[in-house]
Amino acid sequence: MKTIDELLAEGVAGKRVFVRADLNVPLDGDTITDDGRIRAVQPTIKALAEAGAKVVVASHLGRPKGAPDPAFSLAPAAARLGELLGTEVAFATDTVGESAKATVAGLADGQVAVIENLRFNPGETSKDDAERDAFAARLAELADLYVGDGFGAVHRKHASVYDLPGKLPHAAGFLISTEVGVLKKLTDDVQRPYVVVLGGAKVSDKLGVIDNLLKKADRILIGGGMAYTFLAAKGHEVGISLLQADQKDTCLEYLAEAEKRGVEFVLPVDVLVSSEFPDLKTKAPAHPDTVAADAIPADQEGLDIGPKTRELYAAKLADAGTVFWNGPMGVFEHPDYANGTKAVAQALLDSPGFTVVGGGDSAAAVRTLGFDETAFGHISTGGGASLEYLEGKTLPGLAALED
Ligand SMILES: Nc1ncnc2c1ncn2[C@@H]1O[C@H](COP(=O)(O)OP(=O)(O)O)[C@@H](O)[C@H]1O
Ligand SMILES: O=C(OP(=O)(O)O)[C@H](O)COP(=O)(O)O
């Protein structure tokens, strides 16, 4: 894999360099609530601009449905990038249309532009190779060189991640090199007990990783939205909690496999429930009830792990040699449902092992809940990406960067 240092040494002055970043930041309206992912890719953009490149930054944000949707515009991220760089950053209001072409054509050496959300075009995420390839070909017209630095998206076989690098001379940015370096260490030299904590809301995406993690981890702790499919699989009522009903049998298979392999598989013993999802804007008090995990009322949803589970998970992390954590334990964006996530973050800090926190929201949670991010072993910008890397899978966005 060519590094950005090698690319810089070859000279990028006057060249248009496409930087595939992951600027998928949490937003409250158009206010960015955590800019960690923008800061993480800044060194690559800065180095290219300082070397005289015309830098074209591209990313997805959220999961729009293949058409423009103002709620998912990258304009706030472009503005924040400009603030961090201390320079004007141009913004194109489309991806490969007239605005993008004119914006890129108008760049002077050393200037930076951001193009609009790649997922506004259906070709970006298409499962049809030809449709993806056609979109990648249009993106390729915007640049002379490609730098992959969107670590959070390298597990996606998407046009800008997988197809585009094949069309341009390419290299890996600083962020991808750092992320891969740390995660590689975690796979090559894992100190035991190796504890994996999984939560969050991307349940269908992330349930699948458990299959492989069962072969690697000593303990797996489940929280967040991930817990309820397991509880339902065990025959418990989960009310209106997040549920992947078609995955219940898979969950039972995982539980059986864990027992067979001697992997401790730990589910919440109590949860905080409410009949309503909390108001994340006003943060009005939610008054949740605490119930046993096998006693969730039919009209309520589980929104955080409960106090007994917090203690249990802290105990299960106390002797960890290595911890990988992806996915908040609850709807941490509301203070009444942040305690589970806080407890796990604190337990990582108290554990003697090497601790890795992965994922856009997990990393944002750690920072917005007031933890010192430098106290963790590594904060990864990718949740799904780091999980799939740790599974030992070939990630499309990394494979595409190899020579
Ligand atoms: N019990 C729950 N019900 C609904 N959403 C939840 C629950 N627990 C956590 N979440 C949500 O999960 C989201 C983060 O999930 P995810 O994207 O999978 O994590 P990451 O970005 O760290 O990989 C947060 O917005 C949080 O509010
Ligand atoms: O937020 C992301 O992943 P993560 O929640 O697993 O950290 C990445 O930006 C990838 O987004 P996607 O899961 O919509 O492809």
GROMACS .gro file of C-alpha atoms and ligand atoms in nm:
model
  445
    1MET     CA    1   0.000   0.000   0.000
    2LYS     CA    2   0.154   0.332  -0.105
    3THR     CA    3   0.160   0.582   0.181
    4ILE     CA    4   0.075   0.948   0.152
    5ASP     CA    5   0.436   1.028   0.242
    6GLU     CA    6   0.549   0.847  -0.074
    7LEU     CA    7   0.286   1.031  -0.276
    8LEU     CA    8   0.398   1.364  -0.132
    9ALA     CA    9   0.760   1.278  -0.210
   10GLU     CA   10   0.667   1.215  -0.574
   11GLY     CA   11   0.511   1.564  -0.582
   12VAL     CA   12   0.146   1.664  -0.584
   13ALA     CA   13   0.179   2.036  -0.667
   14GLY     CA   14  -0.084   2.141  -0.917
   15LYS     CA   15  -0.247   1.796  -0.911
   16ARG     CA   16  -0.614   1.746  -0.825
   17VAL     CA   17  -0.621   1.496  -0.536
   18PHE     CA   18  -0.947   1.323  -0.443
   19VAL     CA   19  -0.952   1.250  -0.069
   20ARG     CA   20  -1.218   0.995   0.030
   21ALA     CA   21  -1.281   1.092   0.392
   22ASP     CA   22  -1.541   0.982   0.648
   23LEU     CA   23  -1.705   1.310   0.750
   24ASN     CA   24  -2.012   1.123   0.879
   25VAL     CA   25  -2.040   1.335   1.194
   26PRO     CA   26  -2.334   1.350   1.438
   27LEU     CA   27  -2.558   1.649   1.371
   28ASP     CA   28  -2.826   1.828   1.569
   29GLY     CA   29  -3.000   2.011   1.284
   30ASP     CA   30  -2.700   2.164   1.110
   31THR     CA   31  -2.489   2.186   1.426
   32ILE     CA   32  -2.207   1.929   1.450
   33THR     CA   33  -2.217   1.776   1.798
   34ASP     CA   34  -1.877   1.604   1.766
   35ASP     CA   35  -1.618   1.695   1.501
   36GLY     CA   36  -1.377   1.410   1.580
   37ARG     CA   37  -1.396   1.256   1.233
   38ILE     CA   38  -1.320   1.591   1.067
   39ARG     CA   39  -1.022   1.650   1.294
   40ALA     CA   40  -0.900   1.295   1.225
   41VAL     CA   41  -0.865   1.346   0.849
   42GLN     CA   42  -0.734   1.702   0.875
   43PRO     CA   43  -0.360   1.608   0.873
   44THR     CA   44  -0.396   1.441   0.532
   45ILE     CA   45  -0.587   1.732   0.381
   46LYS     CA   46  -0.347   1.985   0.532
   47ALA     CA   47  -0.036   1.803   0.409
   48LEU     CA   48  -0.173   1.780   0.055
   49ALA     CA   49  -0.279   2.145   0.049
   50GLU     CA   50   0.056   2.259   0.187
   51ALA     CA   51   0.228   2.059  -0.086
   52GLY     CA   52   0.033   2.256  -0.347
   53ALA     CA   53  -0.236   2.004  -0.439
   54LYS     CA   54  -0.591   2.101  -0.532
   55VAL     CA   55  -0.770   1.893  -0.271
   56VAL     CA   56  -1.116   1.753  -0.348
   57VAL     CA   57  -1.265   1.608  -0.029
   58ALA     CA   58  -1.557   1.365  -0.056
   59SER     CA   59  -1.759   1.167   0.198
   60HIS     CA   60  -2.097   1.021   0.280
   61LEU     CA   61  -2.309   1.145   0.569
   62GLY     CA   62  -2.586   0.931   0.718
   63ARG     CA   63  -2.792   0.704   0.500
   64PRO     CA   64  -2.990   0.916   0.249
   65LYS     CA   65  -3.181   0.719  -0.011
   66GLY     CA   66  -2.970   0.783  -0.325
   67ALA     CA   67  -3.115   1.132  -0.386
   68PRO     CA   68  -3.038   1.480  -0.254
   69ASP     CA   69  -3.179   1.538   0.095
   70PRO     CA   70  -3.090   1.864   0.276
   71ALA     CA   71  -3.097   1.689   0.615
   72PHE     CA   72  -2.785   1.496   0.506
   73SER     CA   73  -2.591   1.781   0.344
   74LEU     CA   74  -2.216   1.794   0.400
   75ALA     CA   75  -2.226   2.176   0.408
   76PRO     CA   76  -2.185   2.194   0.792
   77ALA     CA   77  -1.888   1.954   0.775
   78ALA     CA   78  -1.727   2.162   0.497
   79ALA     CA   79  -1.767   2.478   0.706
   80ARG     CA   80  -1.613   2.308   1.010
   81LEU     CA   81  -1.323   2.178   0.801
   82GLY     CA   82  -1.257   2.536   0.687
   83GLU     CA   83  -1.252   2.653   1.051
   84LEU     CA   84  -1.008   2.378   1.150
   85LEU     CA   85  -0.779   2.444   0.852
   86GLY     CA   86  -0.807   2.818   0.900
   87THR     CA   87  -0.873   2.868   0.528
   88GLU     CA   88  -1.172   2.903   0.301
   89VAL     CA   89  -1.307   2.565   0.189
   90ALA     CA   90  -1.516   2.568  -0.129
   91PHE     CA   91  -1.836   2.363  -0.132
   92ALA     CA   92  -1.997   2.198  -0.434
   93THR     CA   93  -2.372   2.145  -0.404
   94ASP     CA   94  -2.362   1.823  -0.607
   95THR     CA   95  -2.128   1.524  -0.644
   96VAL     CA   96  -2.040   1.495  -1.015
   97GLY     CA   97  -2.259   1.767  -1.169
   98GLU     CA   98  -2.197   2.123  -1.284
   99SER     CA   99  -2.132   2.255  -0.933
  100ALA     CA  100  -1.866   1.992  -0.860
  101LYS     CA  101  -1.695   2.043  -1.197
  102ALA     CA  102  -1.692   2.423  -1.164
  103THR     CA  103  -1.579   2.413  -0.802
  104VAL     CA  104  -1.286   2.183  -0.878
  105ALA     CA  105  -1.194   2.381  -1.192
  106GLY     CA  106  -1.187   2.696  -0.979
  107LEU     CA  107  -0.938   2.559  -0.724
  108ALA     CA  108  -0.596   2.719  -0.713
  109ASP     CA  109  -0.296   2.513  -0.600
  110GLY     CA  110  -0.320   2.452  -0.225
  111GLN     CA  111  -0.695   2.512  -0.207
  112VAL     CA  112  -0.952   2.270  -0.069
  113ALA     CA  113  -1.307   2.188  -0.179
  114VAL     CA  114  -1.570   1.954  -0.038
  115ILE     CA  115  -1.824   1.798  -0.273
  116GLU     CA  116  -2.178   1.711  -0.158
  117ASN     CA  117  -2.276   1.382   0.008
  118LEU     CA  118  -2.172   1.094  -0.220
  119ARG     CA  119  -2.482   0.897  -0.117
  120PHE     CA  120  -2.702   1.155  -0.290
  121ASN     CA  121  -2.612   0.955  -0.600
  122PRO     CA  122  -2.752   0.598  -0.619
  123GLY     CA  123  -2.432   0.480  -0.790
  124GLU     CA  124  -2.231   0.524  -0.470
  125THR     CA  125  -2.388   0.236  -0.276
  126SER     CA  126  -2.530   0.032  -0.566
  127LYS     CA  127  -2.494  -0.346  -0.551
  128ASP     CA  128  -2.479  -0.340  -0.931
  129ASP     CA  129  -2.110  -0.335  -1.033
  130ALA     CA  130  -2.175  -0.146  -1.357
  131GLU     CA  131  -2.379   0.127  -1.187
  132ARG     CA  132  -2.112   0.174  -0.922
  133ASP     CA  133  -1.839   0.173  -1.183
  134ALA     CA  134  -2.018   0.438  -1.390
  135PHE     CA  135  -2.042   0.668  -1.087
  136ALA     CA  136  -1.676   0.604  -1.002
  137ALA     CA  137  -1.580   0.696  -1.360
  138ARG     CA  138  -1.754   1.032  -1.322
  139LEU     CA  139  -1.583   1.092  -0.987
  140ALA     CA  140  -1.249   1.006  -1.152
  141GLU     CA  141  -1.298   1.298  -1.393
  142LEU     CA  142  -1.266   1.532  -1.093
  143ALA     CA  143  -0.914   1.424  -1.000
  144ASP     CA  144  -0.566   1.310  -1.102
  145LEU     CA  145  -0.481   1.117  -0.783
  146TYR     CA  146  -0.677   0.936  -0.509
  147VAL     CA  147  -0.606   0.924  -0.137
  148GLY     CA  148  -0.814   0.686   0.074
  149ASP     CA  149  -0.853   0.818   0.428
  150GLY     CA  150  -1.214   0.740   0.520
  151PHE     CA  151  -1.133   0.460   0.760
  152GLY     CA  152  -1.492   0.446   0.895
  153ALA     CA  153  -1.616   0.341   0.550
  154VAL     CA  154  -1.345   0.099   0.431
  155HIS     CA  155  -1.574  -0.198   0.501
  156ARG     CA  156  -1.819  -0.067   0.238
  157LYS     CA  157  -1.795  -0.188  -0.122
  158HIS     CA  158  -1.900   0.154  -0.245
  159ALA     CA  159  -1.801   0.342  -0.561
  160SER     CA  160  -1.580   0.604  -0.394
  161VAL     CA  161  -1.424   0.350  -0.156
  162TYR     CA  162  -1.376   0.044  -0.375
  163ASP     CA  163  -1.412   0.128  -0.745
  164LEU     CA  164  -1.258   0.474  -0.771
  165PRO     CA  165  -0.906   0.385  -0.645
  166GLY     CA  166  -0.878   0.143  -0.938
  167LYS     CA  167  -0.917   0.432  -1.179
  168LEU     CA  168  -0.652   0.668  -1.038
  169PRO     CA  169  -0.299   0.640  -0.893
  170HIS     CA  170  -0.373   0.596  -0.523
  171ALA     CA  171  -0.232   0.599  -0.172
  172ALA     CA  172  -0.349   0.558   0.188
  173GLY     CA  173  -0.382   0.871   0.402
  174PHE     CA  174  -0.239   0.923   0.750
  175LEU     CA  175  -0.560   0.821   0.929
  176ILE     CA  176  -0.594   0.487   0.752
  177SER     CA  177  -0.226   0.410   0.814
  178THR     CA  178  -0.261   0.486   1.187
  179GLU     CA  179  -0.587   0.294   1.228
  180VAL     CA  180  -0.457  -0.013   1.048
  181GLY     CA  181  -0.132  -0.002   1.244
  182VAL     CA  182  -0.313  -0.011   1.580
  183LEU     CA  183  -0.571  -0.271   1.481
  184LYS     CA  184  -0.305  -0.494   1.331
  185LYS     CA  185  -0.126  -0.493   1.664
  186LEU     CA  186  -0.452  -0.594   1.827
  187THR     CA  187  -0.490  -0.894   1.599
  188ASP     CA  188  -0.124  -1.002   1.608
  189ASP     CA  189  -0.053  -0.959   1.977
  190VAL     CA  190  -0.368  -0.979   2.187
  191GLN     CA  191  -0.332  -0.979   2.565
  192ARG     CA  192  -0.595  -1.191   2.741
  193PRO     CA  193  -0.860  -1.189   2.866
  194TYR     CA  194  -0.981  -1.026   2.545
  195VAL     CA  195  -1.317  -0.861   2.611
  196VAL     CA  196  -1.540  -0.728   2.332
  197VAL     CA  197  -1.828  -0.493   2.421
  198LEU     CA  198  -2.095  -0.447   2.154
  199GLY     CA  199  -2.389  -0.211   2.152
  200GLY     CA  200  -2.529   0.066   1.936
  201ALA     CA  201  -2.812   0.074   1.689
  202LYS     CA  202  -2.674  -0.080   1.368
  203VAL     CA  203  -2.796  -0.419   1.486
  204SER     CA  204  -2.843  -0.596   1.152
  205ASP     CA  205  -2.499  -0.476   1.035
  206LYS     CA  206  -2.312  -0.580   1.343
  207LEU     CA  207  -2.477  -0.901   1.463
  208GLY     CA  208  -2.288  -1.084   1.189
  209VAL     CA  209  -1.946  -0.997   1.332
  210ILE     CA  210  -2.016  -1.201   1.645
  211ASP     CA  211  -1.970  -1.522   1.448
  212ASN     CA  212  -1.600  -1.453   1.398
  213LEU     CA  213  -1.544  -1.273   1.727
  214LEU     CA  214  -1.652  -1.590   1.909
  215LYS     CA  215  -1.332  -1.748   1.775
  216LYS     CA  216  -1.115  -1.467   1.909
  217ALA     CA  217  -1.261  -1.314   2.226
  218ASP     CA  218  -1.274  -1.459   2.578
  219ARG     CA  219  -1.576  -1.254   2.682
  220ILE     CA  220  -1.846  -1.070   2.486
  221LEU     CA  221  -2.068  -0.816   2.662
  222ILE     CA  222  -2.382  -0.702   2.482
  223GLY     CA  223  -2.565  -0.373   2.539
  224GLY     CA  224  -2.740  -0.097   2.347
  225GLY     CA  225  -2.994  -0.183   2.080
  226MET     CA  226  -2.804  -0.506   2.016
  227ALA     CA  227  -2.927  -0.663   2.342
  228TYR     CA  228  -3.296  -0.696   2.262
  229THR     CA  229  -3.270  -0.943   1.975
  230PHE     CA  230  -3.077  -1.174   2.212
  231LEU     CA  231  -3.330  -1.125   2.491
  232ALA     CA  232  -3.616  -1.193   2.247
  233ALA     CA  233  -3.433  -1.501   2.117
  234LYS     CA  234  -3.423  -1.631   2.475
  235GLY     CA  235  -3.801  -1.598   2.485
  236HIS     CA  236  -3.828  -1.272   2.677
  237GLU     CA  237  -4.073  -0.992   2.603
  238VAL     CA  238  -3.882  -0.692   2.463
  239GLY     CA  239  -4.180  -0.459   2.410
  240ILE     CA  240  -4.111  -0.198   2.144
  241SER     CA  241  -3.730  -0.214   2.180
  242LEU     CA  242  -3.503  -0.228   1.874
  243LEU     CA  243  -3.540  -0.580   1.739
  244GLN     CA  244  -3.403  -0.775   1.444
  245ALA     CA  245  -3.675  -1.042   1.450
  246ASP     CA  246  -3.529  -1.241   1.160
  247GLN     CA  247  -3.198  -1.282   1.348
  248LYS     CA  248  -3.334  -1.454   1.659
  249ASP     CA  249  -3.225  -1.800   1.544
  250THR     CA  250  -2.879  -1.667   1.464
  251CYS     CA  251  -2.859  -1.524   1.816
  252LEU     CA  252  -2.945  -1.864   1.964
  253GLU     CA  253  -2.673  -2.022   1.750
  254TYR     CA  254  -2.422  -1.766   1.881
  255LEU     CA  255  -2.523  -1.838   2.241
  256ALA     CA  256  -2.481  -2.214   2.184
  257GLU     CA  257  -2.147  -2.163   2.006
  258ALA     CA  258  -2.022  -1.940   2.289
  259GLU     CA  259  -2.105  -2.211   2.542
  260LYS     CA  260  -1.933  -2.474   2.330
  261ARG     CA  261  -1.618  -2.263   2.298
  262GLY     CA  262  -1.613  -2.149   2.660
  263VAL     CA  263  -1.661  -1.784   2.562
  264GLU     CA  264  -1.845  -1.589   2.831
  265PHE     CA  265  -2.142  -1.427   2.659
  266VAL     CA  266  -2.302  -1.169   2.884
  267LEU     CA  267  -2.642  -1.004   2.833
  268PRO     CA  268  -2.796  -0.723   3.040
  269VAL     CA  269  -2.970  -0.831   3.359
  270ASP     CA  270  -3.166  -0.505   3.390
  271VAL     CA  271  -3.256  -0.218   3.159
  272LEU     CA  272  -3.405   0.131   3.165
  273VAL     CA  273  -3.738   0.144   2.984
  274SER     CA  274  -3.991   0.401   2.874
  275SER     CA  275  -4.299   0.408   2.654
  276GLU     CA  276  -4.145   0.696   2.457
  277PHE     CA  277  -3.816   0.759   2.281
  278PRO     CA  278  -3.660   1.063   2.458
  279ASP     CA  279  -3.659   1.410   2.306
  280LEU     CA  280  -3.294   1.457   2.208
  281LYS     CA  281  -3.343   1.824   2.121
  282THR     CA  282  -3.501   1.955   2.444
  283LYS     CA  283  -3.349   1.676   2.658
  284ALA     CA  284  -3.667   1.700   2.868
  285PRO     CA  285  -3.655   1.458   3.165
  286ALA     CA  286  -3.753   1.110   3.046
  287HIS     CA  287  -3.840   0.946   3.383
  288PRO     CA  288  -3.743   0.592   3.279
  289ASP     CA  289  -3.822   0.285   3.490
  290THR     CA  290  -3.566   0.020   3.575
  291VAL     CA  291  -3.686  -0.335   3.510
  292ALA     CA  292  -3.530  -0.680   3.501
  293ALA     CA  293  -3.421  -0.774   3.148
  294ASP     CA  294  -3.680  -1.053   3.144
  295ALA     CA  295  -3.961  -0.822   3.255
  296ILE     CA  296  -3.983  -0.549   2.990
  297PRO     CA  297  -4.347  -0.435   2.963
  298ALA     CA  298  -4.502  -0.494   2.619
  299ASP     CA  299  -4.564  -0.121   2.558
  300GLN     CA  300  -4.211  -0.004   2.656
  301GLU     CA  301  -3.869   0.007   2.496
  302GLY     CA  302  -3.527  -0.054   2.645
  303LEU     CA  303  -3.309   0.256   2.613
  304ASP     CA  304  -3.009   0.187   2.838
  305ILE     CA  305  -2.857  -0.090   3.048
  306GLY     CA  306  -2.962  -0.076   3.415
  307PRO     CA  307  -2.756  -0.027   3.735
  308LYS     CA  308  -2.697  -0.399   3.803
  309THR     CA  309  -2.574  -0.446   3.446
  310ARG     CA  310  -2.344  -0.147   3.483
  311GLU     CA  311  -2.183  -0.314   3.784
  312LEU     CA  312  -2.170  -0.653   3.616
  313TYR     CA  313  -2.001  -0.516   3.303
  314ALA     CA  314  -1.753  -0.314   3.509
  315ALA     CA  315  -1.659  -0.637   3.690
  316LYS     CA  316  -1.622  -0.823   3.358
  317LEU     CA  317  -1.384  -0.552   3.235
  318ALA     CA  318  -1.181  -0.520   3.556
  319ASP     CA  319  -0.916  -0.780   3.463
  320ALA     CA  320  -0.918  -0.733   3.084
  321GLY     CA  321  -0.589  -0.760   2.899
  322THR     CA  322  -0.746  -0.617   2.584
  323VAL     CA  323  -1.081  -0.446   2.531
  324PHE     CA  324  -1.252  -0.359   2.207
  325TRP     CA  325  -1.573  -0.159   2.247
  326ASN     CA  326  -1.812  -0.057   1.973
  327GLY     CA  327  -2.159   0.084   2.019
  328PRO     CA  328  -2.306   0.291   2.303
  329MET     CA  329  -2.489   0.101   2.579
  330GLY     CA  330  -2.794   0.324   2.547
  331VAL     CA  331  -2.932   0.641   2.392
  332PHE     CA  332  -2.641   0.835   2.545
  333GLU     CA  333  -2.744   1.154   2.362
  334HIS     CA  334  -3.005   1.199   2.641
  335PRO     CA  335  -2.867   1.238   2.996
  336ASP     CA  336  -3.121   0.994   3.145
  337TYR     CA  337  -2.987   0.716   2.918
  338ALA     CA  338  -2.615   0.799   2.929
  339ASN     CA  339  -2.518   0.615   3.250
  340GLY     CA  340  -2.463   0.274   3.089
  341THR     CA  341  -2.226   0.421   2.831
  342LYS     CA  342  -2.049   0.626   3.100
  343ALA     CA  343  -2.004   0.318   3.319
  344VAL     CA  344  -1.850   0.116   3.037
  345ALA     CA  345  -1.621   0.406   2.937
  346GLN     CA  346  -1.506   0.436   3.300
  347ALA     CA  347  -1.458   0.059   3.326
  348LEU     CA  348  -1.230   0.070   3.021
  349LEU     CA  349  -1.024   0.343   3.186
  350ASP     CA  350  -1.005   0.139   3.509
  351SER     CA  351  -0.905  -0.182   3.333
  352PRO     CA  352  -0.535  -0.268   3.315
  353GLY     CA  353  -0.550  -0.370   2.948
  354PHE     CA  354  -0.510  -0.205   2.610
  355THR     CA  355  -0.842  -0.037   2.531
  356VAL     CA  356  -0.981   0.045   2.190
  357VAL     CA  357  -1.306   0.236   2.137
  358GLY     CA  358  -1.437   0.220   1.780
  359GLY     CA  359  -1.723   0.389   1.599
  360GLY     CA  360  -1.847   0.733   1.512
  361ASP     CA  361  -2.104   0.747   1.791
  362SER     CA  362  -1.898   0.555   2.045
  363ALA     CA  363  -1.605   0.792   2.002
  364ALA     CA  364  -1.842   1.089   2.011
  365ALA     CA  365  -2.001   0.950   2.329
  366VAL     CA  366  -1.666   0.922   2.505
  367ARG     CA  367  -1.582   1.282   2.421
  368THR     CA  368  -1.922   1.443   2.477
  369LEU     CA  369  -1.964   1.261   2.811
  370GLY     CA  370  -1.647   1.433   2.928
  371PHE     CA  371  -1.386   1.156   2.915
  372ASP     CA  372  -1.028   1.234   2.822
  373GLU     CA  373  -0.984   1.061   2.487
  374THR     CA  374  -0.608   1.037   2.532
  375ALA     CA  375  -0.663   0.810   2.835
  376PHE     CA  376  -0.784   0.528   2.606
  377GLY     CA  377  -0.541   0.308   2.414
  378HIS     CA  378  -0.692   0.405   2.081
  379ILE     CA  379  -1.008   0.578   1.967
  380SER     CA  380  -1.094   0.449   1.622
  381THR     CA  381  -1.306   0.652   1.382
  382GLY     CA  382  -1.466   0.332   1.250
  383GLY     CA  383  -1.703   0.097   1.433
  384GLY     CA  384  -1.814  -0.147   1.164
  385ALA     CA  385  -1.478  -0.104   0.987
  386SER     CA  386  -1.270  -0.189   1.293
  387LEU     CA  387  -1.498  -0.479   1.388
  388GLU     CA  388  -1.466  -0.630   1.041
  389TYR     CA  389  -1.090  -0.574   1.046
  390LEU     CA  390  -1.067  -0.755   1.382
  391GLU     CA  391  -1.274  -1.040   1.236
  392GLY     CA  392  -0.993  -1.091   0.988
  393LYS     CA  393  -1.201  -0.993   0.686
  394THR     CA  394  -1.058  -0.834   0.371
  395LEU     CA  395  -1.198  -0.483   0.369
  396PRO     CA  396  -1.287  -0.352   0.020
  397GLY     CA  397  -1.151  -0.003   0.085
  398LEU     CA  398  -0.815  -0.136   0.205
  399ALA     CA  399  -0.784  -0.402  -0.065
  400ALA     CA  400  -0.846  -0.133  -0.329
  401LEU     CA  401  -0.553   0.072  -0.197
  402GLU     CA  402  -0.305  -0.213  -0.238
  403ASP     CA  403  -0.085  -0.189  -0.545
  404LIG     N1  404  -3.138   0.069   2.333
  404LIG     C1  405  -3.124   0.151   2.228
  404LIG     N2  406  -3.228   0.180   2.149
  404LIG     C2  407  -3.214   0.264   2.043
  404LIG     N3  408  -3.097   0.321   2.007
  404LIG     C3  409  -2.991   0.294   2.082
  404LIG     C4  410  -2.998   0.208   2.196
  404LIG     N4  411  -2.874   0.203   2.250
  404LIG     C5  412  -2.794   0.281   2.175
  404LIG     N5  413  -2.863   0.338   2.075
  404LIG     C6  414  -2.813   0.434   1.974
  404LIG     O1  415  -2.708   0.376   1.900
  404LIG     C7  416  -2.646   0.480   1.827
  404LIG     C8  417  -2.505   0.444   1.791
  404LIG     O2  418  -2.503   0.320   1.723
  404LIG     P1  419  -2.393   0.280   1.614
  404LIG     O3  420  -2.401   0.371   1.497
  404LIG     O4  421  -2.409   0.134   1.591
  404LIG     O5  422  -2.256   0.308   1.693
  404LIG     P2  423  -2.114   0.353   1.636
  404LIG     O6  424  -2.135   0.477   1.549
  404LIG     O7  425  -2.031   0.381   1.755
  404LIG     O8  426  -2.063   0.239   1.555
  404LIG     C9  427  -2.658   0.603   1.916
  404LIG     O9  428  -2.715   0.709   1.841
  404LIG    C10  429  -2.751   0.559   2.031
  404LIG    O10  430  -2.852   0.653   2.063
  405LIG     O1  431  -2.059   0.574   1.094
  405LIG     C1  432  -2.001   0.485   1.032
  405LIG     O2  433  -1.982   0.361   1.081
  405LIG     P1  434  -1.990   0.319   1.238
  405LIG     O3  435  -2.123   0.366   1.295
  405LIG     O4  436  -1.982   0.169   1.233
  405LIG     O5  437  -1.872   0.380   1.306
  405LIG     C2  438  -1.937   0.508   0.898
  405LIG     O6  439  -1.945   0.645   0.858
  405LIG     C3  440  -2.002   0.418   0.793
  405LIG     O7  441  -2.138   0.453   0.777
  405LIG     P2  442  -2.243   0.341   0.727
  405LIG     O8  443  -2.255   0.238   0.838
  405LIG     O9  444  -2.371   0.416   0.703
  405LIG    O10  445  -2.186   0.281   0.600
   0.00000   0.00000   0.00000
